[in-house]
Amino acid sequence: METNLSWKSPQSKSTIWAGIAVFLWSNAYMLPHLYWALGGRRGLFLLKPSVATSSQFELINWLALPIFILAGFVGLGFIYIGKSKILRSLLLSITVLGCSIATSHGIFGIVYRVLQTTDVIGLEDGRFNIHDDIYVVWDMVIFEPWFLIEGILLAVVGWCFLKGVRSRRIWLGVCILGTIVGLVTGVLGVRFA
């Protein structure tokens, strides 16, 4: 019976592919934020008008950049990490935190936006109107699914990195528990991203 978390070689094919997927997915989402941080104006129709016209819009995008870059490097970390158990544990801890936040953010956001488009939950300015509130649809079909996929990719890279049935069960359980905590806090009005 396995009693400790154990790891596959960081060079396994599944770990490499999962790490690359996390890196590419994180950096793909980083690019529009970099563009907006540098003052770009294209694509702002995808965003809530009050956000896109905020005086803090560029700053918000500058602050988001390191998070996406870090997430990308977490993916690469699984490929290039050495044999240090401390570094491996730290990488897995960061990954499960990122997985929990991103997955719960995506699930909560998609469900919330669906409820808004069906007028179960009202918008700040009243009922949903496709012409005035198209940002809700864009958020539901572009931004929130990005978070959900990011969370799933982080869970997959951790899963591929670990070996042994028990280690993987623990990993899956911690990822699910973290996602549930994120969803509960979202329902209570506290969102982490």
PDB file of C-alpha atoms in Angstrom:
ATOM      1  CA  MET A   1       0.000   0.000   0.000  1.00  0.00           C
ATOM      2  CA  GLU A   2       1.348   3.391  -0.988  1.00  0.00           C
ATOM      3  CA  THR A   3       1.667   5.819   1.930  1.00  0.00           C
ATOM      4  CA  ASN A   4       3.294   8.901   0.383  1.00  0.00           C
ATOM      5  CA  LEU A   5       2.724  10.914  -2.743  1.00  0.00           C
ATOM      6  CA  SER A   6       5.024   9.648  -5.445  1.00  0.00           C
ATOM      7  CA  TRP A   7       5.887  11.089  -8.815  1.00  0.00           C
ATOM      8  CA  LYS A   8       6.461   9.947 -12.328  1.00  0.00           C
ATOM      9  CA  SER A   9       9.580  11.008 -14.107  1.00  0.00           C
ATOM     10  CA  PRO A  10       9.064  14.629 -15.175  1.00  0.00           C
ATOM     11  CA  GLN A  11      10.002  13.473 -18.669  1.00  0.00           C
ATOM     12  CA  SER A  12       7.001  11.188 -19.213  1.00  0.00           C
ATOM     13  CA  LYS A  13       5.160  11.940 -22.451  1.00  0.00           C
ATOM     14  CA  SER A  14       1.854  12.650 -20.717  1.00  0.00           C
ATOM     15  CA  THR A  15       3.501  15.119 -18.328  1.00  0.00           C
ATOM     16  CA  ILE A  16       5.296  16.872 -21.173  1.00  0.00           C
ATOM     17  CA  TRP A  17       2.138  17.219 -23.271  1.00  0.00           C
ATOM     18  CA  ALA A  18       0.034  18.357 -20.312  1.00  0.00           C
ATOM     19  CA  GLY A  19       2.710  20.860 -19.255  1.00  0.00           C
ATOM     20  CA  ILE A  20       2.930  22.270 -22.771  1.00  0.00           C
ATOM     21  CA  ALA A  21      -0.884  22.515 -22.944  1.00  0.00           C
ATOM     22  CA  VAL A  22      -0.970  24.533 -19.691  1.00  0.00           C
ATOM     23  CA  PHE A  23       1.837  26.789 -20.956  1.00  0.00           C
ATOM     24  CA  LEU A  24       0.196  27.445 -24.333  1.00  0.00           C
ATOM     25  CA  TRP A  25      -3.333  27.901 -22.944  1.00  0.00           C
ATOM     26  CA  SER A  26      -2.154  30.349 -20.260  1.00  0.00           C
ATOM     27  CA  ASN A  27      -0.083  32.380 -22.691  1.00  0.00           C
ATOM     28  CA  ALA A  28      -2.855  32.485 -25.286  1.00  0.00           C
ATOM     29  CA  TYR A  29      -5.082  34.180 -22.697  1.00  0.00           C
ATOM     30  CA  MET A  30      -2.236  36.453 -21.640  1.00  0.00           C
ATOM     31  CA  LEU A  31      -1.891  37.970 -25.136  1.00  0.00           C
ATOM     32  CA  PRO A  32      -5.135  39.995 -25.233  1.00  0.00           C
ATOM     33  CA  HIS A  33      -4.419  41.258 -21.717  1.00  0.00           C
ATOM     34  CA  LEU A  34      -0.956  42.375 -22.828  1.00  0.00           C
ATOM     35  CA  TYR A  35      -2.502  44.112 -25.825  1.00  0.00           C
ATOM     36  CA  TRP A  36      -5.038  45.926 -23.632  1.00  0.00           C
ATOM     37  CA  ALA A  37      -2.390  46.765 -21.018  1.00  0.00           C
ATOM     38  CA  LEU A  38      -0.344  48.436 -23.751  1.00  0.00           C
ATOM     39  CA  GLY A  39      -3.359  50.586 -24.656  1.00  0.00           C
ATOM     40  CA  GLY A  40      -4.917  48.493 -27.430  1.00  0.00           C
ATOM     41  CA  ARG A  41      -8.604  49.133 -28.008  1.00  0.00           C
ATOM     42  CA  ARG A  42      -9.708  46.287 -30.290  1.00  0.00           C
ATOM     43  CA  GLY A  43     -11.960  43.655 -28.786  1.00  0.00           C
ATOM     44  CA  LEU A  44     -13.322  45.883 -26.026  1.00  0.00           C
ATOM     45  CA  PHE A  45     -16.861  45.129 -27.232  1.00  0.00           C
ATOM     46  CA  LEU A  46     -16.381  41.704 -25.594  1.00  0.00           C
ATOM     47  CA  LEU A  47     -16.207  43.326 -22.168  1.00  0.00           C
ATOM     48  CA  LYS A  48     -18.696  44.976 -19.876  1.00  0.00           C
ATOM     49  CA  PRO A  49     -18.726  48.634 -20.965  1.00  0.00           C
ATOM     50  CA  SER A  50     -17.992  49.956 -17.466  1.00  0.00           C
ATOM     51  CA  VAL A  51     -14.897  47.736 -17.279  1.00  0.00           C
ATOM     52  CA  ALA A  52     -13.613  48.663 -20.728  1.00  0.00           C
ATOM     53  CA  THR A  53     -13.980  52.397 -20.011  1.00  0.00           C
ATOM     54  CA  SER A  54     -12.599  52.251 -16.480  1.00  0.00           C
ATOM     55  CA  SER A  55      -9.632  54.499 -15.723  1.00  0.00           C
ATOM     56  CA  GLN A  56      -8.013  51.427 -14.145  1.00  0.00           C
ATOM     57  CA  PHE A  57      -8.478  49.179 -17.197  1.00  0.00           C
ATOM     58  CA  GLU A  58      -4.834  49.183 -18.295  1.00  0.00           C
ATOM     59  CA  LEU A  59      -3.640  48.672 -14.707  1.00  0.00           C
ATOM     60  CA  ILE A  60      -6.012  45.732 -14.255  1.00  0.00           C
ATOM     61  CA  ASN A  61      -4.545  44.115 -17.366  1.00  0.00           C
ATOM     62  CA  TRP A  62      -0.966  44.751 -16.190  1.00  0.00           C
ATOM     63  CA  LEU A  63      -1.836  43.069 -12.886  1.00  0.00           C
ATOM     64  CA  ALA A  64      -3.385  40.077 -14.678  1.00  0.00           C
ATOM     65  CA  LEU A  65      -0.312  39.453 -16.856  1.00  0.00           C
ATOM     66  CA  PRO A  66       1.959  37.964 -14.162  1.00  0.00           C
ATOM     67  CA  ILE A  67      -0.796  35.560 -13.105  1.00  0.00           C
ATOM     68  CA  PHE A  68      -1.140  34.164 -16.637  1.00  0.00           C
ATOM     69  CA  ILE A  69       2.629  34.053 -17.107  1.00  0.00           C
ATOM     70  CA  LEU A  70       3.042  32.233 -13.777  1.00  0.00           C
ATOM     71  CA  ALA A  71       0.350  29.729 -14.773  1.00  0.00           C
ATOM     72  CA  GLY A  72       2.223  29.065 -18.003  1.00  0.00           C
ATOM     73  CA  PHE A  73       5.479  28.512 -16.167  1.00  0.00           C
ATOM     74  CA  VAL A  74       3.726  26.142 -13.765  1.00  0.00           C
ATOM     75  CA  GLY A  75       3.001  23.962 -16.798  1.00  0.00           C
ATOM     76  CA  LEU A  76       6.646  24.073 -17.830  1.00  0.00           C
ATOM     77  CA  GLY A  77       7.697  23.419 -14.244  1.00  0.00           C
ATOM     78  CA  PHE A  78       6.288  19.922 -14.472  1.00  0.00           C
ATOM     79  CA  ILE A  79       8.546  19.248 -17.434  1.00  0.00           C
ATOM     80  CA  TYR A  80      11.773  20.681 -16.057  1.00  0.00           C
ATOM     81  CA  ILE A  81      11.522  20.312 -12.281  1.00  0.00           C
ATOM     82  CA  GLY A  82      14.333  18.478 -10.608  1.00  0.00           C
ATOM     83  CA  LYS A  83      14.243  15.799  -7.953  1.00  0.00           C
ATOM     84  CA  SER A  84      13.667  18.088  -4.977  1.00  0.00           C
ATOM     85  CA  LYS A  85      10.619  16.914  -3.031  1.00  0.00           C
ATOM     86  CA  ILE A  86      10.156  20.424  -1.639  1.00  0.00           C
ATOM     87  CA  LEU A  87       9.973  21.959  -5.129  1.00  0.00           C
ATOM     88  CA  ARG A  88       7.678  19.218  -6.346  1.00  0.00           C
ATOM     89  CA  SER A  89       5.363  19.697  -3.371  1.00  0.00           C
ATOM     90  CA  LEU A  90       5.385  23.460  -3.902  1.00  0.00           C
ATOM     91  CA  LEU A  91       4.586  23.025  -7.606  1.00  0.00           C
ATOM     92  CA  LEU A  92       1.705  20.654  -6.828  1.00  0.00           C
ATOM     93  CA  SER A  93       0.374  23.047  -4.166  1.00  0.00           C
ATOM     94  CA  ILE A  94       0.412  25.993  -6.574  1.00  0.00           C
ATOM     95  CA  THR A  95      -1.219  23.832  -9.219  1.00  0.00           C
ATOM     96  CA  VAL A  96      -4.068  22.598  -7.025  1.00  0.00           C
ATOM     97  CA  LEU A  97      -4.728  26.176  -5.884  1.00  0.00           C
ATOM     98  CA  GLY A  98      -4.772  27.387  -9.493  1.00  0.00           C
ATOM     99  CA  CYS A  99      -6.941  24.445 -10.532  1.00  0.00           C
ATOM    100  CA  SER A 100      -9.452  25.113  -7.760  1.00  0.00           C
ATOM    101  CA  ILE A 101      -9.702  28.839  -8.440  1.00  0.00           C
ATOM    102  CA  ALA A 102      -9.851  28.563 -12.230  1.00  0.00           C
ATOM    103  CA  THR A 103     -12.293  25.645 -12.317  1.00  0.00           C
ATOM    104  CA  SER A 104     -14.681  27.128  -9.766  1.00  0.00           C
ATOM    105  CA  HIS A 105     -14.440  30.539 -11.464  1.00  0.00           C
ATOM    106  CA  GLY A 106     -15.350  28.996 -14.825  1.00  0.00           C
ATOM    107  CA  ILE A 107     -18.214  26.848 -13.531  1.00  0.00           C
ATOM    108  CA  PHE A 108     -19.655  29.638 -11.396  1.00  0.00           C
ATOM    109  CA  GLY A 109     -19.291  32.196 -14.187  1.00  0.00           C
ATOM    110  CA  ILE A 110     -20.938  30.041 -16.844  1.00  0.00           C
ATOM    111  CA  VAL A 111     -23.876  29.137 -14.604  1.00  0.00           C
ATOM    112  CA  TYR A 112     -24.257  32.737 -13.405  1.00  0.00           C
ATOM    113  CA  ARG A 113     -24.240  34.106 -16.958  1.00  0.00           C
ATOM    114  CA  VAL A 114     -26.757  31.464 -18.112  1.00  0.00           C
ATOM    115  CA  LEU A 115     -29.034  32.524 -15.252  1.00  0.00           C
ATOM    116  CA  GLN A 116     -28.627  36.157 -16.291  1.00  0.00           C
ATOM    117  CA  THR A 117     -29.432  35.478 -19.956  1.00  0.00           C
ATOM    118  CA  THR A 118     -32.584  33.600 -18.916  1.00  0.00           C
ATOM    119  CA  ASP A 119     -33.594  36.425 -16.526  1.00  0.00           C
ATOM    120  CA  VAL A 120     -33.484  34.158 -13.485  1.00  0.00           C
ATOM    121  CA  ILE A 121     -30.915  36.599 -12.076  1.00  0.00           C
ATOM    122  CA  GLY A 122     -31.225  40.239 -13.052  1.00  0.00           C
ATOM    123  CA  LEU A 123     -28.434  42.480 -14.287  1.00  0.00           C
ATOM    124  CA  GLU A 124     -27.449  45.716 -12.580  1.00  0.00           C
ATOM    125  CA  ASP A 125     -29.495  47.681 -15.121  1.00  0.00           C
ATOM    126  CA  GLY A 126     -32.504  45.352 -15.148  1.00  0.00           C
ATOM    127  CA  ARG A 127     -33.393  42.473 -17.408  1.00  0.00           C
ATOM    128  CA  PHE A 128     -31.062  40.958 -19.981  1.00  0.00           C
ATOM    129  CA  ASN A 129     -31.249  42.574 -23.418  1.00  0.00           C
ATOM    130  CA  ILE A 130     -29.093  40.951 -26.094  1.00  0.00           C
ATOM    131  CA  HIS A 131     -28.296  44.288 -27.747  1.00  0.00           C
ATOM    132  CA  ASP A 132     -27.352  46.157 -24.581  1.00  0.00           C
ATOM    133  CA  ASP A 133     -25.838  43.267 -22.640  1.00  0.00           C
ATOM    134  CA  ILE A 134     -23.957  41.275 -25.297  1.00  0.00           C
ATOM    135  CA  TYR A 135     -20.916  41.264 -22.977  1.00  0.00           C
ATOM    136  CA  VAL A 136     -22.794  38.706 -20.845  1.00  0.00           C
ATOM    137  CA  VAL A 137     -22.900  36.300 -23.782  1.00  0.00           C
ATOM    138  CA  TRP A 138     -19.215  36.885 -24.628  1.00  0.00           C
ATOM    139  CA  ASP A 139     -18.293  36.276 -21.006  1.00  0.00           C
ATOM    140  CA  MET A 140     -20.327  33.070 -20.985  1.00  0.00           C
ATOM    141  CA  VAL A 141     -18.865  31.645 -24.208  1.00  0.00           C
ATOM    142  CA  ILE A 142     -15.270  32.977 -24.189  1.00  0.00           C
ATOM    143  CA  PHE A 143     -13.919  34.132 -20.841  1.00  0.00           C
ATOM    144  CA  GLU A 144     -15.546  31.767 -18.353  1.00  0.00           C
ATOM    145  CA  PRO A 145     -14.878  28.632 -20.450  1.00  0.00           C
ATOM    146  CA  TRP A 146     -11.231  29.732 -20.654  1.00  0.00           C
ATOM    147  CA  PHE A 147     -11.042  29.574 -16.837  1.00  0.00           C
ATOM    148  CA  LEU A 148     -12.771  26.191 -16.760  1.00  0.00           C
ATOM    149  CA  ILE A 149     -10.387  24.723 -19.346  1.00  0.00           C
ATOM    150  CA  GLU A 150      -7.376  26.232 -17.529  1.00  0.00           C
ATOM    151  CA  GLY A 151      -8.503  24.555 -14.308  1.00  0.00           C
ATOM    152  CA  ILE A 152      -9.010  21.226 -16.037  1.00  0.00           C
ATOM    153  CA  LEU A 153      -5.580  21.449 -17.697  1.00  0.00           C
ATOM    154  CA  LEU A 154      -3.955  22.180 -14.328  1.00  0.00           C
ATOM    155  CA  ALA A 155      -5.720  19.146 -12.843  1.00  0.00           C
ATOM    156  CA  VAL A 156      -4.559  17.005 -15.772  1.00  0.00           C
ATOM    157  CA  VAL A 157      -0.906  18.067 -15.530  1.00  0.00           C
ATOM    158  CA  GLY A 158      -0.880  17.224 -11.804  1.00  0.00           C
ATOM    159  CA  TRP A 159      -2.575  13.905 -12.523  1.00  0.00           C
ATOM    160  CA  CYS A 160      -0.018  13.034 -15.207  1.00  0.00           C
ATOM    161  CA  PHE A 161       2.846  14.029 -12.930  1.00  0.00           C
ATOM    162  CA  LEU A 162       1.752  11.763 -10.097  1.00  0.00           C
ATOM    163  CA  LYS A 163       2.012   8.022 -10.263  1.00  0.00           C
ATOM    164  CA  GLY A 164       0.152   5.432  -8.312  1.00  0.00           C
ATOM    165  CA  VAL A 165      -3.559   5.025  -7.847  1.00  0.00           C
ATOM    166  CA  ARG A 166      -3.588   6.401  -4.300  1.00  0.00           C
ATOM    167  CA  SER A 167      -1.635   9.552  -5.206  1.00  0.00           C
ATOM    168  CA  ARG A 168      -3.946  10.239  -8.117  1.00  0.00           C
ATOM    169  CA  ARG A 169      -7.066   9.682  -6.004  1.00  0.00           C
ATOM    170  CA  ILE A 170      -5.765  12.105  -3.402  1.00  0.00           C
ATOM    171  CA  TRP A 171      -4.973  14.620  -6.167  1.00  0.00           C
ATOM    172  CA  LEU A 172      -8.421  14.316  -7.698  1.00  0.00           C
ATOM    173  CA  GLY A 173     -10.085  14.604  -4.282  1.00  0.00           C
ATOM    174  CA  VAL A 174      -8.129  17.730  -3.370  1.00  0.00           C
ATOM    175  CA  CYS A 175      -8.892  19.334  -6.761  1.00  0.00           C
ATOM    176  CA  ILE A 176     -12.615  18.583  -6.376  1.00  0.00           C
ATOM    177  CA  LEU A 177     -12.669  19.814  -2.774  1.00  0.00           C
ATOM    178  CA  GLY A 178     -10.884  23.030  -3.764  1.00  0.00           C
ATOM    179  CA  THR A 179     -13.359  23.579  -6.601  1.00  0.00           C
ATOM    180  CA  ILE A 180     -16.299  23.048  -4.248  1.00  0.00           C
ATOM    181  CA  VAL A 181     -14.840  25.559  -1.782  1.00  0.00           C
ATOM    182  CA  GLY A 182     -14.417  28.020  -4.662  1.00  0.00           C
ATOM    183  CA  LEU A 183     -18.029  27.493  -5.753  1.00  0.00           C
ATOM    184  CA  VAL A 184     -19.362  27.947  -2.218  1.00  0.00           C
ATOM    185  CA  THR A 185     -17.407  31.168  -1.783  1.00  0.00           C
ATOM    186  CA  GLY A 186     -18.755  32.344  -5.159  1.00  0.00           C
ATOM    187  CA  VAL A 187     -22.323  31.695  -4.038  1.00  0.00           C
ATOM    188  CA  LEU A 188     -21.545  33.612  -0.830  1.00  0.00           C
ATOM    189  CA  GLY A 189     -20.378  36.559  -2.920  1.00  0.00           C
ATOM    190  CA  VAL A 190     -16.612  36.120  -2.660  1.00  0.00           C
ATOM    191  CA  ARG A 191     -14.890  35.410  -5.984  1.00  0.00           C
ATOM    192  CA  PHE A 192     -11.135  34.991  -6.105  1.00  0.00           C
ATOM    193  CA  ALA A 193     -10.667  35.912  -9.777  1.00  0.00           C
TER     194      ALA A 193
END
